[in-house]
XYZ file of C-alpha atoms in Angstrom:
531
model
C 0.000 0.000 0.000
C 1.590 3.379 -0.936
C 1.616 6.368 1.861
C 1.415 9.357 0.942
C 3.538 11.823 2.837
C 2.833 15.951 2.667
C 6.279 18.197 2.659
C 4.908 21.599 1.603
C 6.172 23.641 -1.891
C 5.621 26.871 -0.090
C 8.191 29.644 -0.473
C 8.920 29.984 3.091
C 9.329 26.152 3.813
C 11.839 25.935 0.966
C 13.602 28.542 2.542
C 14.327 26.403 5.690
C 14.912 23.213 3.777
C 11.581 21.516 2.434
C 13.639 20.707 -1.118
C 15.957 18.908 1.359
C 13.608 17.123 3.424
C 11.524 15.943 0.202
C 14.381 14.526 -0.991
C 15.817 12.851 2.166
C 12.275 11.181 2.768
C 12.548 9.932 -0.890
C 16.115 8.419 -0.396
C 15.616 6.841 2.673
C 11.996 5.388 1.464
C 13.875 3.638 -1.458
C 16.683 2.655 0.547
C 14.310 0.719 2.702
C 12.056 -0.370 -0.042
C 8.925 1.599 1.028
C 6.294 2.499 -1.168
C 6.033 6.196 -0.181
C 4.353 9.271 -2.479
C 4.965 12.308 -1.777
C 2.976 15.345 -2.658
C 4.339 19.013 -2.242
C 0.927 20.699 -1.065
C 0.776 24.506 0.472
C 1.834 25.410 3.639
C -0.550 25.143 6.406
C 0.685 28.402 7.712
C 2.171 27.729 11.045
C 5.432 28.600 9.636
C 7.433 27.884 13.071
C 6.971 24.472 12.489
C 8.168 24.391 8.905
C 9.383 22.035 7.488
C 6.126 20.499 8.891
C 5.492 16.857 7.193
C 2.011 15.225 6.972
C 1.543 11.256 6.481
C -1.960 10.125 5.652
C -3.369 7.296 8.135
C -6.485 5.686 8.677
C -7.022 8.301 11.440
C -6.377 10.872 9.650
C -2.965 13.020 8.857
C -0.245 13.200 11.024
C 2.418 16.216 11.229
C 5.463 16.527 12.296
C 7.903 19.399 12.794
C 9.813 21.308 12.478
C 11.522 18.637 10.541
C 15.168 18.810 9.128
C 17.018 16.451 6.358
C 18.840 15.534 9.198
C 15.907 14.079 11.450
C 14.334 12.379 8.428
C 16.107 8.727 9.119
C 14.829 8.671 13.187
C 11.321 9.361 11.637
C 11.580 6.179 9.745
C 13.005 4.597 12.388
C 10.125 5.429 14.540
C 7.536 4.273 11.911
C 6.205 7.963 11.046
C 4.910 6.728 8.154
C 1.983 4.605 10.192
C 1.577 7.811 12.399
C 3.923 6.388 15.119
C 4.879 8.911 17.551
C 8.393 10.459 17.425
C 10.174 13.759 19.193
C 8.904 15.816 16.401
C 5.378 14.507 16.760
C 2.674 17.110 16.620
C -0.152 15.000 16.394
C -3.265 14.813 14.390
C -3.223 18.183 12.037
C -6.826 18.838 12.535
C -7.025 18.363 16.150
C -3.614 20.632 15.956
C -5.441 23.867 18.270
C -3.809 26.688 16.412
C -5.674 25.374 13.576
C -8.600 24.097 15.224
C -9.502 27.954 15.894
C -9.370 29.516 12.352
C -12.572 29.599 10.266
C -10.686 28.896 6.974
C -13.336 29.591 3.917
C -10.645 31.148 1.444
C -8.173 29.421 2.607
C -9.664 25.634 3.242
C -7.828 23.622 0.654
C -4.145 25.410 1.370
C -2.101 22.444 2.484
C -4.611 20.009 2.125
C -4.339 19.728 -1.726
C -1.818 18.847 -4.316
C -1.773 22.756 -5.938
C -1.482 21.800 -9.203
C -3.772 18.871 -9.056
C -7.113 19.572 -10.805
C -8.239 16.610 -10.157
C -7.421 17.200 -5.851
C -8.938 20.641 -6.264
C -12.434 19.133 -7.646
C -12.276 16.402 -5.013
C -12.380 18.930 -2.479
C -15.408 21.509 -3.979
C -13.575 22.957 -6.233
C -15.120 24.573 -9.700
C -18.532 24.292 -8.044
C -18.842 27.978 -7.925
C -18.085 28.570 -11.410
C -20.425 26.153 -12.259
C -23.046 27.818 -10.356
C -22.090 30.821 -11.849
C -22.567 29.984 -15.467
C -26.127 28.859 -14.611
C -26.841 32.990 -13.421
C -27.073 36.234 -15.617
C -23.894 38.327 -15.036
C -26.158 40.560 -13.214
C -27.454 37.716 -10.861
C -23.162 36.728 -10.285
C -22.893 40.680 -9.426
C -25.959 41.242 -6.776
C -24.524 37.375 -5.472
C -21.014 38.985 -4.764
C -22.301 42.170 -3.741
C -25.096 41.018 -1.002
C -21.884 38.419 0.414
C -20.645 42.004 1.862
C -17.208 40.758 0.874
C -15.069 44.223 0.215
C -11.365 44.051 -1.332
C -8.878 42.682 0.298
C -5.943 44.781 -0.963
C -5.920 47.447 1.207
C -8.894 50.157 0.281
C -11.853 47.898 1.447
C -14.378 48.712 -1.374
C -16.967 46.484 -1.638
C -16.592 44.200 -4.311
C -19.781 43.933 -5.605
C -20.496 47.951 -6.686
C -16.910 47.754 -8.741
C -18.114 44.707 -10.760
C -21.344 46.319 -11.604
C -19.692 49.758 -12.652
C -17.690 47.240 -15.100
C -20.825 44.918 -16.013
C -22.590 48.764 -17.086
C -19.893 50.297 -18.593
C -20.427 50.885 -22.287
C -17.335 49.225 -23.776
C -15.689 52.043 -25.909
C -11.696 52.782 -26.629
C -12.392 56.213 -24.621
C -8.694 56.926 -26.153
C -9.327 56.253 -30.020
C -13.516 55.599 -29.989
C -12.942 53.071 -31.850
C -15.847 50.445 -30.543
C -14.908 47.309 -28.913
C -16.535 44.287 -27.371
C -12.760 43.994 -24.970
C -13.011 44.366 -21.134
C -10.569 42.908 -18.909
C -10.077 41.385 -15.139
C -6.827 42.268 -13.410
C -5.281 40.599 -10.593
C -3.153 42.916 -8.526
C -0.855 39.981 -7.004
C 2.005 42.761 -6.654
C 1.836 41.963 -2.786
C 4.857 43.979 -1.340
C 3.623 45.042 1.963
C 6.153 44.149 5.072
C 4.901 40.752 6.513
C 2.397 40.107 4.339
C 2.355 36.665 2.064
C -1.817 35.304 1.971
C -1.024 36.482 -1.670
C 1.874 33.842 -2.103
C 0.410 31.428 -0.491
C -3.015 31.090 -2.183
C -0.986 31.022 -5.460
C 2.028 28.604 -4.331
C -0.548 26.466 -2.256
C -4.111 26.911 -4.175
C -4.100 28.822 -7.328
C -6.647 27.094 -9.374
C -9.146 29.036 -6.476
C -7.389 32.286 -7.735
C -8.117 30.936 -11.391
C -11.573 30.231 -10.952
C -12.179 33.231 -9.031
C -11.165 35.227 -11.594
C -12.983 33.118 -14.712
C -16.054 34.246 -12.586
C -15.764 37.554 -12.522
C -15.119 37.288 -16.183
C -18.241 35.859 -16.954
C -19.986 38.106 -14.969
C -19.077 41.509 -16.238
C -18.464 39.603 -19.697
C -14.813 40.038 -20.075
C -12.847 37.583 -22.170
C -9.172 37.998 -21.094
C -7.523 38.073 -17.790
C -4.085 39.052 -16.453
C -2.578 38.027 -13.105
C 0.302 40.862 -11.948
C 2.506 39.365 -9.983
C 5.495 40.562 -8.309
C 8.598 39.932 -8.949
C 9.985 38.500 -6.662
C 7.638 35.603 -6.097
C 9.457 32.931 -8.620
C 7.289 30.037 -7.017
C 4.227 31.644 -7.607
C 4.827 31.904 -11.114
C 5.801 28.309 -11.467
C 2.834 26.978 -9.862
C 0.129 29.368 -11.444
C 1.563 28.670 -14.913
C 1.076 25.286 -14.298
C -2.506 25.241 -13.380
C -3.539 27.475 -15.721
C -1.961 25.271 -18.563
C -4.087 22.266 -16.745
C -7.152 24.465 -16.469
C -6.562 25.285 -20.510
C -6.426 21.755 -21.232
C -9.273 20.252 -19.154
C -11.734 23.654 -20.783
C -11.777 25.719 -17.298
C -10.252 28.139 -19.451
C -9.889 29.024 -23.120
C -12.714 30.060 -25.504
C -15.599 28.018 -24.423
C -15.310 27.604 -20.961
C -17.063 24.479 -19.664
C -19.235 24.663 -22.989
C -20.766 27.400 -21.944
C -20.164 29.314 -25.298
C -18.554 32.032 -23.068
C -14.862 32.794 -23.287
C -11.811 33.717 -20.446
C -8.479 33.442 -21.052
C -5.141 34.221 -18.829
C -2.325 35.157 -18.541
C 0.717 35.500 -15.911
C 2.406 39.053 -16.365
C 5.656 39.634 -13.533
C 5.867 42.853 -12.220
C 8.090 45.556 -12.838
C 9.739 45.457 -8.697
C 7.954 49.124 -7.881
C 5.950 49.091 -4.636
C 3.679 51.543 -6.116
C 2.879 49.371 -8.915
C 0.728 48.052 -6.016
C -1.328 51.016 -6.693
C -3.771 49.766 -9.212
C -3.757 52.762 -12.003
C 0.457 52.289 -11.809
C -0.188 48.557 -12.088
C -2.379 48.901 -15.417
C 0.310 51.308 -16.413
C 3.009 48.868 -16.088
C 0.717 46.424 -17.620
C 0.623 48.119 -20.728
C 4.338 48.069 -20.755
C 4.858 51.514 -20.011
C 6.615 53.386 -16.528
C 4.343 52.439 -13.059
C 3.322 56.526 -13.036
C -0.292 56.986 -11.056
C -2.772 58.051 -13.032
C -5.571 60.563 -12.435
C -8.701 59.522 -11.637
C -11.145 60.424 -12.777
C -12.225 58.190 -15.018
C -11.912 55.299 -12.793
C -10.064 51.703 -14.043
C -13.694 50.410 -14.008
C -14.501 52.520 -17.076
C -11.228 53.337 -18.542
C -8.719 51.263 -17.266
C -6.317 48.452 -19.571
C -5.873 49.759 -22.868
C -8.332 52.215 -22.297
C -11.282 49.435 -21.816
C -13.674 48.829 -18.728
C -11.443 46.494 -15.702
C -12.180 44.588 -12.969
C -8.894 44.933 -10.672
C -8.790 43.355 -7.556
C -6.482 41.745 -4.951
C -5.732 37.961 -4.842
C -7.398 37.252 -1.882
C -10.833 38.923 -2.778
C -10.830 37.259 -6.691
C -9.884 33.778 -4.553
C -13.020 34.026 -2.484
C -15.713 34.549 -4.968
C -15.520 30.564 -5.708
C -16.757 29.985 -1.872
C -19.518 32.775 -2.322
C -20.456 31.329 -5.885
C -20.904 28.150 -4.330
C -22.570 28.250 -0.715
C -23.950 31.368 -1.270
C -23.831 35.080 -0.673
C -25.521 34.839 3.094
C -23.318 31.708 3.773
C -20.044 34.391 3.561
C -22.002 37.302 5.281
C -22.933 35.402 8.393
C -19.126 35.621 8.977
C -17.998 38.768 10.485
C -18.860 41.957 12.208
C -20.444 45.253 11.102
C -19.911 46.003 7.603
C -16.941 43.592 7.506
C -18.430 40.713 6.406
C -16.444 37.228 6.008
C -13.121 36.041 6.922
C -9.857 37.874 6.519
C -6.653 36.528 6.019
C -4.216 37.720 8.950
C -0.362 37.525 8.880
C 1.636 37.436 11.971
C 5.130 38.448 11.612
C 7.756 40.995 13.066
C 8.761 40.055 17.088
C 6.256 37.589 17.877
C 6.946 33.136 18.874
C 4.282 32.036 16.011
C 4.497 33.703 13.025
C 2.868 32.339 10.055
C -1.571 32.972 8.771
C -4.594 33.124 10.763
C -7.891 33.227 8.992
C -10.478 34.299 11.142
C -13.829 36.208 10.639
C -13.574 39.912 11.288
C -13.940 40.535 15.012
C -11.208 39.164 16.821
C -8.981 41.452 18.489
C -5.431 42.241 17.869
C -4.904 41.198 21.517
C -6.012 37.676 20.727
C -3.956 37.435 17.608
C -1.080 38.616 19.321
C -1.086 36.345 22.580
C -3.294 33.179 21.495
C -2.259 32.821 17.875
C 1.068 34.538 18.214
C 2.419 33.660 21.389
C 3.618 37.089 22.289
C 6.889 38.104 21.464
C 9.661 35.712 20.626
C 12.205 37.753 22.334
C 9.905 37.520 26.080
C 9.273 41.302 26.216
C 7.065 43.301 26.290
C 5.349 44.041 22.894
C 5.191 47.755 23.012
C 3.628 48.532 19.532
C 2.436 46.623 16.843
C 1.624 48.591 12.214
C -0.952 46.690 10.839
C -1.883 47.224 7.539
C 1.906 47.460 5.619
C 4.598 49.652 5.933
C 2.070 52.743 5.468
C 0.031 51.281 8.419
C -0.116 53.091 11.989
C 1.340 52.375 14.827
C -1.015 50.771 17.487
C -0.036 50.788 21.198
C -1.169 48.404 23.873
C -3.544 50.215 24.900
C -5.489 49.633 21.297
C -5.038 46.104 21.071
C -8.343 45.298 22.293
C -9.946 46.673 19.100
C -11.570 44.323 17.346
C -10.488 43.584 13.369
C -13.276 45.468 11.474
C -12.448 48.276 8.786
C -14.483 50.470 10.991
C -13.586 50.291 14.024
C -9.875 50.785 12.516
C -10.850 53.954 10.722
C -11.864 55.415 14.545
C -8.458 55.079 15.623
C -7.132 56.801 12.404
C -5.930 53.211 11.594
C -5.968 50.452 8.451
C -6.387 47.196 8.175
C -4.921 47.166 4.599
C -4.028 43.673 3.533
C -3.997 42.132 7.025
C -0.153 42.174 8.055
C 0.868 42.180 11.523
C 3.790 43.396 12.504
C 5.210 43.108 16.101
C 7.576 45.080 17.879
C 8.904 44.808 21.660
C 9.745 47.617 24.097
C 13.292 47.714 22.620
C 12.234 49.508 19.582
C 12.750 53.150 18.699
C 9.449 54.698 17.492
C 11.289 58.009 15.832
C 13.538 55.474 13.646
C 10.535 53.929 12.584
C 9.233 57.028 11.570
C 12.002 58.203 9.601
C 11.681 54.766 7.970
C 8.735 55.686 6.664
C 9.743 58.828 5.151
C 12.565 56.857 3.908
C 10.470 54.090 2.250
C 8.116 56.703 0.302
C 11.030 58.456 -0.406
C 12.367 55.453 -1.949
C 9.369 53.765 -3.556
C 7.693 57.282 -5.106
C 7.030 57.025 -8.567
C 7.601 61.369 -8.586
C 4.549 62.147 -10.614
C 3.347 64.529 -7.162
C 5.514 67.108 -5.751
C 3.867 65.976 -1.692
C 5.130 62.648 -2.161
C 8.420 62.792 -4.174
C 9.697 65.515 -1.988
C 7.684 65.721 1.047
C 9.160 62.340 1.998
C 12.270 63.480 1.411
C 12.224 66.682 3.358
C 10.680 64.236 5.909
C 13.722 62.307 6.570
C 15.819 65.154 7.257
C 13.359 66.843 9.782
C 12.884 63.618 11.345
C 16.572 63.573 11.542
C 16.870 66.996 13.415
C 14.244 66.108 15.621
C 16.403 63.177 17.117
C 19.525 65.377 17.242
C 17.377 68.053 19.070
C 17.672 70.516 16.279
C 14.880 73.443 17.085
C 12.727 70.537 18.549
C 9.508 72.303 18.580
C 9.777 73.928 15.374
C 10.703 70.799 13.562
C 7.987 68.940 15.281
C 5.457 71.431 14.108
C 6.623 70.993 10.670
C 6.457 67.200 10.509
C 2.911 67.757 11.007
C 2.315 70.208 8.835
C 4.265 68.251 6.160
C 2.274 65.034 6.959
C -0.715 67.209 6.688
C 0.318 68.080 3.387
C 1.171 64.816 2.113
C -2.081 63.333 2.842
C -4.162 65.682 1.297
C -1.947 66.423 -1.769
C -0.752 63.720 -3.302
C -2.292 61.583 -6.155
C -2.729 57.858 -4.454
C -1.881 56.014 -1.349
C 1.755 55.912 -1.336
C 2.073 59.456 -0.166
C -1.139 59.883 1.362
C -0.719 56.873 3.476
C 2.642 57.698 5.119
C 1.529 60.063 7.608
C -0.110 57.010 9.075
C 3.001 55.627 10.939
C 4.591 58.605 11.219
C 1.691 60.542 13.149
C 0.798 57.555 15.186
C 4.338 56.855 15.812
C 4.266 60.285 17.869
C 1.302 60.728 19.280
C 1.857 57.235 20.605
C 5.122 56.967 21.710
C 6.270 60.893 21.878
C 9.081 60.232 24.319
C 11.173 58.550 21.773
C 10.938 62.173 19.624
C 12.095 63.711 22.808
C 8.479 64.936 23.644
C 6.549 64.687 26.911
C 2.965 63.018 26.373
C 1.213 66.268 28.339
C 2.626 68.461 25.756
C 0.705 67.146 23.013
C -2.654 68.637 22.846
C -5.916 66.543 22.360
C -6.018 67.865 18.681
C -2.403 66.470 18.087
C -3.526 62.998 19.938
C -6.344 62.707 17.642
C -4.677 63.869 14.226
């Protein structure tokens, strides 16, 4: 009888030895004449514990970690492959509690499946929304999406449903040329460069035929024919893996120009990214797309009416194309009974920065950043203190301890002048320095504008060096003044996120911690605290 043993494909568990491990438990199988398969599924996310091996028993699957090429001979010795226990045991996965917790919907086949395996990803529900979805009017996918409450997942929030129907009504004209054209296209913005953030990665390294049919839906709903997944650049797994499934999706008619026999077409591509954060932004990303500089463009008109090539585009984030297939197939009060307020469903969370268990937590919207940080996290790996913790990317504010009871919902964030963004987590203990992390800020606009606006090409410069005299006590109070009123400035002035954003950290870096700019807390007035 052949066993099938797990060792994950992921990015991050190659990068502590996976290819290694694979390759050891292959070796020492055929030197002992066992009849072992192994698959190379996702990454179940508890990224501690990679390399984490799986072996399928009658009782289910066992794991093990974290396992090195050097430990794979003792788990043979112990009899792993029949589940027997061994140092490294870690029991069955599902009754694993870190796991046992989440309320994976977008996330339920990452690590379970074979990623590249059509036939795994139908075994386990998948193409069942598509299939429902070619039964409904591309108005009926549209109100479906739209009453699930699920809102993007890149960073802005907006709800998912009103940007398909802007594209579904747009008249399809070359605004450009007016030359009249049938085209409209669906964008993936998988240009995920945030600081500790990787859902992104891992839905494509671990499921990507969920991005794939998340995407052919919203094709056939706002009748677009031709898809384009942006990826970033720096994500070489990725690209393996989704041009693999989409090759098997091609061949088995998921894709192509009659998709299931429908008579309706979708067809996609993989296109890398140019290695610009702001080609995160998604008029610099369509830019790019079309081969040209990542500039920002002005909007209006809006990438829903003019966007690729000058035609009507659906662009969303990974995570928010890869749960329409759950939506499409339970249905749209089945995703809204998740959640809290006006954040409805699950959202992706990654722990990273100073904390014992980093690695992703899905959970629906209402757990608290206190919860994450303790229960899933396990506080801080170094046993202090954590004294702050930017969520939302490196244009995300600073949140002290005394806001990590706030519960994840876009608007509860918005009251504390705070974002969500794409869900990253980043942890810091009472060792850091609050004004470096400010400057960094400045630093990283400074570094990653695209120039187009004066606020953000030389606002974040100027930022840097005030920040700079504020630490060597240059004319404190003067230069603290001008911080804000450059921060004001920058978020009011320039064209997209990237400059607008960074007053985030650096505001709530000192109104939060103003002792580290050399400021008393009972100097800053309640209009300062609440900037």
């Amino acid at each position: 009888m052949v066993t099938k043993v797990y060792i994950p494909r992921d990015s991050s568990a190659l990068a502590v030895g996976a290819g290694k491990v694979a390759a050891a438990v292959a070796a020492e199988a055929k030197t002992r004449g066992l009849d072992v398969e192994i698959v190379r599924n996702g990454s179940r996310g508890l990224y501690w514990l990679e390399t984490m091996v799986e072996v399928a028993t009658e009782q289910g699957r066992v794991a093990y970690g974290p396992v090195k090429a050097k430990d794979v001979a003792s788990l043979f010795d112990a009899d792993f492959i029949h589940g027997k226990p061994h140092a490294l045991s870690l029991g069955l996965t599902e009754e694993i509690d870190w796991l046992k917790k989440q309320q994976r919907l977008t996330f339920a086949r990452v690590g379970i499946t074979d990623p590249v395996s059509l036939d795994d990803y139908l075994a386990h529900d998948g193409y069942k929304g598509l299939k429902n979805a070619l039964e409904l009017s591309g108005a009926e996918i549209v109100k479906t999406v739209t009453d699930s409450g699920l809102r993007g997942r890149g960073g802005a929030a907006f709800p998912t449903g009103i940007k398909w129907n802007t594209v579904l009504a747009a008249q399809v004209e070359n605004h450009k040329s007016g030359c009249e054209s049938d085209q409209k296209y669906v964008v993936c913005n998988a240009d995920e460069g945030d600081s500790g953030t990787y859902s992104d990665r891992m839905i494509m390294e671990g499921d990507p035929f969920v991005l794939i049919e998340g995407m052919t839906i919203a094709g056939v709903a706002v009748g677009a024919t031709q898809g384009y997944i942006y990826l970033r650049s720096e994500y070489p797994h990725a690209l393996v893996t989704l041009n693999e499934a989409i090759a098997v999706a091609n061949q088995a008619g998921y894709l192509g120009d009659n998709v299931l026999g429908s008579g309706k077409a979708f067809h996609l591509e993989v296109r890398r990214a140019a290695g610009a954060y702001v080609c995160g932004e998604e008029t610099s990303l369509l830019e790019s797309l079309e081969g040209k500089r990542g500039l920002v463009r002005f909007k209006p008109p809006l990438p829903a009416i003019e966007g690729l090539f000058g035609k009507p585009t659906v662009v969303n984030n990974v995570i928010s194309l890869a749960t329409v297939p759950i939506i499409l197939d339970k249905g749209a009060q089945f995703y809204a009974d998740y959640g809290m307020g006006r954040s409805r469903g699950t959202l992706p969370i990654q722990l990273a920065g100073n904390l014992k268990h980093g690695g992703l937590v899905e959970l629906a919207f209402g757990a608290t950043l206190r919860e994450l940080l303790y229960d899933y996290g396990g506080g801080s790996a170094s046993g202090r203190p954590i004294r702050a913790v930017q969520v939302g990317g490196p244009l995300g504010a600073y949140l002290p301890e005394s806001q990590f009871d706030t519960p994840l919902d876009y608007e509860e964030f918005a009251k504390l002048w705070a974002v969500l963004g794409h869900g990253g987590i980043v942890a810091f203990d009472d060792t850091v320095d609050m004004a470096k992390m400010a400057r960094y800020a400045f630093e990283f606009c400074a570094v990653e504008s695209c120039g187009k606006c004066t606020p953000c090409r030389i606002g974040s410069t100027r930022g840097v060096e005030v920040i700079d005299k504020i630490t060597s006590g240059k004319d404190h109070a003067k230069n603290i003044q001008l911080v804000r009123d450059l921060s004001d400035t920058m978020l009011n002035g320039s064209l997209c996120a990237l400059g607008g954003m960074t007053p985030y950290p650096v505001l709530s870096a000192l109104n939060h911690f103003p002792e580290d700019f050399g400021v008393s807390s009972d100097s800053l007035s309640s209009e300062a605290k609440t900037a």
